[in-house]
Coordinates of C-alpha atoms (C1' of nucleotides) in Angstrom, one line a residue:
Chain A
M175 CA 144.7 139.5 59.5
I176 CA 140.7 139.1 58.5
A177 CA 139.5 138.5 55.3
L178 CA 136.1 139.1 54.4
V179 CA 135.1 136.7 50.9
D180 CA 131.6 137.3 49.7
C181 CA 130.0 135.9 46.9
N182 CA 129.5 138.0 43.7
N183 CA 125.5 138.6 43.1
F184 CA 125.6 135.0 45.1
Y185 CA 121.9 134.0 44.0
V186 CA 122.4 134.9 40.5
S187 CA 125.8 133.1 40.4
C188 CA 124.2 130.0 41.5
E189 CA 121.5 130.0 38.9
R190 CA 124.3 130.8 36.1
V191 CA 126.2 127.6 37.3
F192 CA 123.3 125.5 36.3
N193 CA 122.3 127.8 33.3
P194 CA 125.3 129.1 31.6
R195 CA 122.7 131.0 29.2
L196 CA 122.3 133.5 31.7
E197 CA 125.7 134.6 31.5
G198 CA 126.0 138.1 30.4
K199 CA 122.5 138.5 30.5
P200 CA 120.7 140.8 32.5
V201 CA 119.3 138.4 35.6
G202 CA 117.5 139.0 39.1
V203 CA 116.4 136.9 41.5
L204 CA 113.0 137.8 43.8
S205 CA 112.3 137.3 47.4
N206 CA 109.6 135.0 48.5
N207 CA 106.3 135.3 46.8
D208 CA 108.1 137.1 44.0
G209 CA 108.2 140.1 45.8
C210 CA 111.6 142.2 45.9
V211 CA 114.8 142.0 43.7
V212 CA 117.4 140.4 46.4
A213 CA 120.1 139.6 43.8
R214 CA 120.8 141.3 40.5
S215 CA 123.5 140.9 37.9
A216 CA 125.9 143.6 36.8
E217 CA 123.8 143.8 33.6
I218 CA 120.5 144.1 35.1
E219 CA 122.1 146.7 38.0
L220 CA 123.0 148.8 34.5
L221 CA 119.2 148.7 33.4
G222 CA 118.6 150.5 36.6
V223 CA 116.9 147.7 38.7
A224 CA 117.1 148.6 42.3
M225 CA 118.3 145.9 45.3
G226 CA 115.2 145.8 46.9
M227 CA 112.9 147.2 44.4
P228 CA 109.6 145.6 44.2
A229 CA 109.0 143.4 41.1
H230 CA 106.0 144.9 40.2
Q231 CA 107.5 148.5 39.9
I232 CA 109.9 147.7 37.4
D233 CA 109.4 149.5 34.1
P234 CA 107.6 146.9 32.1
H235 CA 109.9 147.9 28.9
I236 CA 113.0 146.9 31.4
R237 CA 111.3 144.1 32.6
R238 CA 111.0 142.6 29.1
Q239 CA 114.7 142.6 28.8
C240 CA 115.4 140.6 31.9
T241 CA 115.2 137.3 33.3
L242 CA 113.4 137.7 36.9
L243 CA 113.7 134.1 38.7
S244 CA 111.9 133.2 41.9
S245 CA 114.1 132.3 44.8
N246 CA 115.4 128.8 44.9
Y247 CA 116.6 128.3 48.4
A248 CA 117.7 124.6 48.4
L249 CA 120.0 125.3 45.8
Y250 CA 121.4 128.3 47.4
G251 CA 121.9 126.6 50.7
D252 CA 123.9 124.0 49.2
M253 CA 126.4 125.7 47.0
S254 CA 126.7 128.1 50.0
R255 CA 128.0 125.0 52.1
R256 CA 129.8 123.8 48.7
V257 CA 131.4 127.4 49.2
T258 CA 132.3 127.2 52.6
D259 CA 133.9 123.7 52.4
V260 CA 136.7 125.0 50.2
L261 CA 137.3 128.1 52.3
S262 CA 137.9 125.5 55.5
Q263 CA 140.7 124.1 53.6
H264 CA 142.3 127.6 53.9
T265 CA 142.0 128.4 57.5
P266 CA 141.0 126.7 60.6
H267 CA 138.9 130.0 61.5
V268 CA 136.0 130.2 59.2
D269 CA 132.9 132.8 60.6
V270 CA 130.2 132.1 58.4
Y271 CA 128.2 134.9 58.4
S272 CA 125.5 134.7 55.9
I273 CA 124.7 132.6 53.1
D274 CA 126.9 134.2 51.0
E275 CA 129.5 135.6 53.6
S276 CA 132.3 134.3 55.6
F277 CA 134.9 135.9 57.7
L278 CA 138.2 134.0 57.7
S279 CA 141.1 134.9 60.3
F280 CA 144.4 134.6 59.2
E281 CA 146.2 135.2 62.4
G282 CA 149.7 133.6 62.8
F283 CA 149.8 133.4 58.8
E284 CA 152.8 135.2 57.3
P285 CA 151.4 138.7 56.0
E286 CA 153.4 139.0 53.0
S287 CA 151.9 136.2 51.2
L288 CA 148.3 136.8 52.4
E289 CA 147.2 138.4 49.3
E290 CA 148.6 135.5 46.8
R291 CA 146.9 133.0 49.4
C292 CA 143.6 134.7 48.7
Q293 CA 143.9 134.5 45.3
V294 CA 144.5 130.8 45.1
M295 CA 141.7 130.4 47.1
R296 CA 139.4 132.5 45.1
K297 CA 140.7 130.6 42.4
Q298 CA 139.6 126.9 43.8
V299 CA 136.3 128.6 45.0
R300 CA 135.5 129.4 41.4
R301 CA 136.7 125.8 40.1
D302 CA 135.2 123.7 43.0
T303 CA 131.8 125.3 42.7
G304 CA 131.4 127.7 39.8
I305 CA 130.7 131.0 42.3
P306 CA 133.1 133.7 41.8
V307 CA 133.8 135.2 44.8
S308 CA 135.8 138.4 45.9
V309 CA 138.0 138.7 49.3
G310 CA 138.7 141.8 51.2
L311 CA 141.6 141.7 53.9
S312 CA 142.3 144.3 56.6
T313 CA 142.9 144.0 60.8
S314 CA 139.5 144.8 61.7
K315 CA 136.2 143.1 60.0
T316 CA 134.3 146.7 59.4
L317 CA 137.5 147.7 57.0
A318 CA 137.5 144.0 55.8
K319 CA 134.0 145.0 54.5
I320 CA 135.4 148.0 53.0
A321 CA 138.0 146.5 51.1
N322 CA 135.6 143.8 50.2
H323 CA 133.7 146.4 48.0
R324 CA 136.7 147.8 46.4
A325 CA 138.0 144.2 45.3
K326 CA 134.6 143.9 43.4
K327 CA 134.4 147.4 42.0
E328 CA 138.1 148.2 41.0
E329 CA 139.3 145.6 38.4
S330 CA 142.8 146.1 39.4
F331 CA 142.5 144.0 42.3
A332 CA 141.4 141.1 40.5
G333 CA 139.3 140.0 43.2
V334 CA 141.5 140.2 46.4
A335 CA 141.8 143.8 48.0
I336 CA 144.0 144.5 50.8
M337 CA 143.7 147.8 53.3
H338 CA 146.2 148.0 55.7
P339 CA 144.8 150.5 58.2
N340 CA 147.3 153.4 58.4
S341 CA 148.3 153.3 55.1
D342 CA 148.1 156.7 52.7
D343 CA 146.2 154.6 50.4
T344 CA 143.7 154.1 53.4
R345 CA 143.2 157.3 54.3
V346 CA 142.6 158.6 50.6
F347 CA 140.0 156.2 50.1
L348 CA 138.2 156.6 53.5
K349 CA 138.1 160.4 52.7
R350 CA 136.1 159.9 49.5
L351 CA 134.0 157.4 51.1
P352 CA 130.4 158.2 52.4
V353 CA 129.3 157.0 55.5
T354 CA 126.5 155.0 54.5
E355 CA 129.3 152.4 52.9
I356 CA 129.9 151.5 56.3
W357 CA 129.0 148.3 57.9
G358 CA 126.6 149.0 60.5
V359 CA 125.6 152.6 59.0
A360 CA 122.3 153.5 57.0
G361 CA 120.0 156.2 56.1
R362 CA 118.7 157.2 59.5
I363 CA 122.1 157.0 61.2
A364 CA 124.0 158.5 58.4
A365 CA 121.2 161.7 59.0
R366 CA 122.0 162.1 62.2
L367 CA 125.7 161.9 61.5
Q368 CA 125.3 164.4 59.1
T369 CA 123.9 167.2 61.7
L370 CA 127.1 166.5 63.5
G371 CA 129.4 167.7 60.4
I372 CA 130.3 163.5 59.8
E373 CA 129.8 163.0 56.1
T374 CA 132.9 160.4 55.2
A375 CA 134.3 157.6 56.8
W376 CA 137.4 159.3 57.4
Q377 CA 135.5 162.0 59.7
L378 CA 133.7 159.3 61.5
R379 CA 137.0 157.4 61.9
E380 CA 138.8 160.7 63.5
A381 CA 135.9 161.6 65.4
E382 CA 135.7 161.2 69.8
P383 CA 134.5 157.7 70.3
K384 CA 133.3 158.6 73.7
R385 CA 131.3 161.7 72.5
L386 CA 129.9 159.9 69.6
R387 CA 128.8 157.0 72.0
Q388 CA 127.2 159.5 74.1
H389 CA 125.2 160.6 70.7
F390 CA 124.4 157.0 69.4
S391 CA 125.4 153.7 71.2
V392 CA 128.2 151.6 71.5
V393 CA 127.7 150.0 68.6
M394 CA 129.1 153.5 67.0
E395 CA 132.2 153.5 69.4
R396 CA 133.1 150.1 68.0
I397 CA 132.7 151.1 64.4
I398 CA 135.1 154.0 65.0
Y399 CA 137.6 151.7 66.4
E400 CA 136.9 149.1 63.6
L401 CA 137.7 152.3 61.3
R402 CA 141.2 152.4 62.7
G403 CA 141.9 149.1 62.2
V404 CA 141.2 147.7 65.9
D405 CA 139.3 144.4 65.7
C406 CA 136.1 144.5 68.0
I407 CA 133.1 143.2 66.5
H408 CA 133.4 139.5 67.9
L409 CA 131.0 137.1 66.0
D410 CA 131.5 134.1 68.2
D411 CA 127.3 134.4 69.2
M412 CA 126.6 133.2 65.9
T413 CA 127.1 129.9 66.6
Q414 CA 124.9 130.4 70.1
P415 CA 121.5 129.1 70.3
K416 CA 118.6 131.4 69.2
Q417 CA 117.0 133.3 72.0
Q418 CA 113.5 133.1 69.7
I419 CA 112.8 131.5 66.6
M420 CA 110.4 132.9 64.2
V421 CA 108.7 131.8 61.2
S422 CA 106.2 133.8 59.2
R423 CA 105.3 134.0 55.5
S424 CA 102.8 136.1 53.4
F425 CA 100.1 134.4 51.5
G426 CA 100.3 133.8 47.9
R427 CA 97.1 135.6 47.6
L428 CA 94.8 137.4 50.2
T429 CA 92.2 135.2 52.3
N430 CA 89.5 135.6 54.8
N431 CA 89.1 131.7 55.2
K432 CA 90.1 130.3 58.7
T433 CA 91.1 126.6 57.3
D434 CA 93.8 128.6 55.7
L435 CA 95.5 130.5 58.3
Y436 CA 95.1 127.0 60.8
E437 CA 96.8 125.3 57.9
A438 CA 99.4 127.7 57.5
I439 CA 100.0 127.9 61.6
R440 CA 100.7 124.3 61.2
A441 CA 103.2 124.5 58.7
H442 CA 104.8 127.4 60.4
V443 CA 104.9 125.4 64.0
S444 CA 106.4 122.4 62.2
R445 CA 109.4 124.7 60.6
A446 CA 109.8 126.4 63.8
G447 CA 109.7 122.7 66.2
E448 CA 111.9 121.6 63.7
K449 CA 114.4 124.4 64.2
L450 CA 113.7 124.2 68.0
R451 CA 115.1 120.5 67.8
K452 CA 118.0 121.4 65.7
Q453 CA 119.6 123.4 68.8
Q454 CA 118.3 121.2 71.1
G455 CA 115.9 123.9 72.7
L456 CA 112.9 123.9 74.7
A457 CA 109.9 126.6 74.3
R458 CA 108.2 127.8 77.3
A459 CA 105.7 130.1 75.0
I460 CA 104.2 130.4 71.8
M461 CA 103.4 133.8 70.2
V462 CA 100.8 133.9 67.1
F463 CA 100.1 136.8 65.0
V464 CA 98.1 137.3 61.8
R465 CA 98.1 140.6 60.0
T466 CA 96.4 142.3 57.1
N467 CA 98.3 143.7 54.1
R468 CA 99.4 147.3 54.9
F469 CA 99.3 148.7 51.4
R470 CA 95.8 147.9 51.0
S471 CA 94.3 151.1 52.4
D472 CA 91.0 150.4 50.7
L473 CA 90.8 147.3 53.1
P474 CA 90.4 147.1 57.1
S475 CA 93.5 147.0 59.0
Y476 CA 93.8 144.1 61.7
N477 CA 97.0 143.1 63.4
K478 CA 96.7 141.0 66.3
S479 CA 98.8 138.8 68.3
L480 CA 98.6 136.4 71.0
I481 CA 101.3 134.8 73.6
V482 CA 99.8 131.6 74.7
P483 CA 102.3 129.5 77.4
L484 CA 102.8 126.2 77.1
Q485 CA 102.1 124.0 80.4
H486 CA 105.7 122.4 80.5
P487 CA 108.6 123.5 78.2
T488 CA 108.4 121.5 75.0
D489 CA 109.7 120.5 71.4
D490 CA 107.2 118.6 70.6
S491 CA 105.8 120.1 67.4
R492 CA 101.8 118.4 68.3
E493 CA 102.0 120.2 71.6
L494 CA 103.4 123.7 69.8
A495 CA 100.6 123.0 67.3
R496 CA 97.9 122.4 69.7
A497 CA 98.6 125.8 71.6
A498 CA 99.2 127.9 68.4
R499 CA 96.0 126.5 67.3
A500 CA 94.2 127.6 70.3
G501 CA 96.1 130.9 69.9
M502 CA 95.0 131.6 66.8
E503 CA 91.1 130.4 67.6
R504 CA 91.5 133.8 69.9
I505 CA 92.6 136.4 67.7
F506 CA 90.9 135.1 64.4
K507 CA 88.1 137.7 63.3
E508 CA 85.8 136.8 60.1
N509 CA 85.6 139.2 57.2
I510 CA 89.1 140.1 57.4
W511 CA 91.5 139.7 54.5
Y512 CA 94.9 138.6 55.8
R513 CA 98.2 139.1 54.2
K514 CA 100.4 137.4 56.5
C515 CA 100.6 135.1 59.9
G516 CA 103.2 133.6 61.6
V517 CA 104.4 131.9 65.0
M518 CA 107.2 132.8 67.3
L519 CA 108.7 130.4 69.6
M520 CA 109.6 132.5 73.0
D521 CA 111.3 132.1 76.6
L522 CA 113.6 129.3 75.0
C523 CA 115.7 127.3 77.3
D524 CA 118.3 124.3 76.7
H525 CA 116.9 120.7 76.1
D526 CA 119.2 119.4 79.1
H527 CA 118.4 122.4 81.7
E528 CA 115.0 122.2 81.6
Q529 CA 113.5 123.3 85.1
L530 CA 110.7 121.2 86.5
R531 CA 107.6 122.7 87.3
L532 CA 106.6 122.1 91.0
L533 CA 102.6 122.5 89.8
A534 CA 102.3 121.0 86.5
E535 CA 102.3 117.1 86.1
P536 CA 105.3 115.8 84.8
L537 CA 105.0 113.5 81.8
S538 CA 106.3 110.4 82.7
D539 CA 109.8 109.4 81.4
E540 CA 108.3 106.5 79.3
K541 CA 105.9 109.2 77.3
R542 CA 108.7 111.6 77.4
A543 CA 111.1 108.9 75.5
R544 CA 108.0 108.2 73.0
N545 CA 107.5 111.6 71.7
E546 CA 111.2 112.7 71.8
R547 CA 112.0 109.4 69.3
L548 CA 109.2 110.3 67.4
M549 CA 110.2 113.8 66.8
A550 CA 113.5 112.5 66.0
I551 CA 112.3 110.6 63.2
L552 CA 110.3 113.0 61.8
D553 CA 113.4 115.3 61.6
K554 CA 115.3 112.2 60.1
L555 CA 112.7 111.4 57.3
N556 CA 112.6 115.1 56.0
R557 CA 116.3 115.2 56.4
E558 CA 117.1 112.7 54.4
H559 CA 114.3 111.9 51.8
G560 CA 113.3 116.3 51.6
K561 CA 111.3 118.6 53.3
N562 CA 107.7 117.6 54.2
T563 CA 108.0 114.1 53.6
V564 CA 106.3 113.6 56.8
R565 CA 104.1 116.4 58.6
L566 CA 101.3 117.6 60.6
G567 CA 98.2 117.2 58.3
I568 CA 98.1 117.8 54.8
P569 CA 97.0 121.0 53.5
R570 CA 94.2 121.3 51.0
K571 CA 94.5 121.7 47.5
E572 CA 94.7 125.5 46.3
N573 CA 95.0 127.0 49.7
A574 CA 95.6 130.7 49.4
W575 CA 98.7 130.4 51.7
E576 CA 101.2 128.5 49.6
L577 CA 103.9 130.8 48.2
R578 CA 103.8 132.2 44.8
C579 CA 107.0 131.1 42.9
E580 CA 106.3 131.3 39.4
H581 CA 109.6 130.9 38.1
R582 CA 111.7 128.6 40.4
T583 CA 114.4 126.5 38.9
P584 CA 114.9 123.2 39.6
R585 CA 116.3 122.0 43.0
Y586 CA 119.6 120.6 40.8
T587 CA 121.6 119.4 43.8
S588 CA 119.3 118.2 46.3
R589 CA 116.7 116.5 44.4
W590 CA 117.2 113.4 42.7
D591 CA 114.1 114.1 40.5
E592 CA 115.8 117.3 39.6
L593 CA 119.3 117.0 38.8
A594 CA 120.9 119.0 35.9
L595 CA 120.9 116.8 32.6
A596 CA 124.2 116.6 30.9
K597 CA 123.0 115.9 27.2
T598 CA 124.6 113.3 25.4
Chain B
dT217 C1' 106.0 146.1 47.6
dG218 C1' 110.0 139.0 51.9
dG219 C1' 112.0 136.8 56.1
dG220 C1' 114.6 136.4 60.2
dC221 C1' 117.1 137.3 63.4
dG222 C1' 120.4 141.1 66.2
dT223 C1' 121.2 144.8 69.6
dC224 C1' 120.2 149.3 71.9
dT225 C1' 117.4 152.4 74.0
Chain C
dA43 C1' 107.6 147.5 72.2
dG44 C1' 109.7 150.1 69.0
dA45 C1' 113.9 151.8 66.3
dC46 C1' 117.2 150.7 63.4
dG47 C1' 120.4 147.7 61.1
dC48 C1' 122.0 143.4 58.0
dC49 C1' 121.8 139.9 54.8

DNA sequence: TGGGCGTCT
DNA sequence: AGACGCC
């Protein structure tokens, strides 16, 4: 059996752990730059605030009743780790799928006692971390996801729902379930399925896999088998090193200032370099891009990217920054109001399998070792003393590109100076 | 009116 | 490169 453990309204729940006054209130958490609503409490959902809704589109009358918080990823990331730590005590097979979801394998466990085990696990997560979670159990990940939705929606499950792939109950449920509720099926695909007369999960499950593969892809074929209870989506690639590393941000406000762009790119490159070194990779090229705000039809639009090849594969932030800067220099255009920029590290290879180039002048071993030590120390300082303890250059004050986050709560669990206080 | 991936075509 | 999907 497979369990999908999903935290309820995760970001909101994290905030509530440290501010219990938010309990029972309509609370939402916003994406970067206070852009869209990415987490909602049950109460704010009832007020009609939709997932993904731009904050500025919320009716002012509704907005006044809500608490809208900026996202606090330092806090959510740490809480997420605590939750997965507890889950790991219950089975050796935990696949962390996202910040608030894990797939657990209970292969070899006694099926009869699984629901009860999961209840115990769920209560322990709540007790040890303060985060409420729901558990869906079935024989495939897609059905476990559906079971999880039921566990969340139907009170009677008490947070743990099991769906046997061939039970009457499952058939009845799938016959009422629109295809859009299935993992991997969203609007566009649902519309195409409708033209084939497929609107419910049951109809899809009963469809001919080979035929649907012709209309769609192998992904759709897998979904059909998954709905039948056959586990065929494998997540082992989650731990595989990334093939590209992308870092980009929208600016807090529009800017036409070249220095803003350079500073932003430098910060993004640093972050990308950290990620690259963490997976022990090297990049052979770096892509730089800039773009204007596509929602501002009153301003000229300009989207441009450029790939800069690197002389030799590298993970040195300074080299990456030099290349990115050169790229930026070539695509920057004056008198344009920029909204966003970013970098992508491409053509990655493993640190240990670096291919030596014939023509490029190789770095001396001594120089290479020195650069490596420098980057390792940089990463260590930032890991242990907080982000940006040491960085490439220092951004000017009041720059346009730093994020808007007007309602961020303290980083209660990861900063000494922001610890939660217990009143005496 | 987000950011960062992935797969398939 | 673009479409589509996920969270």
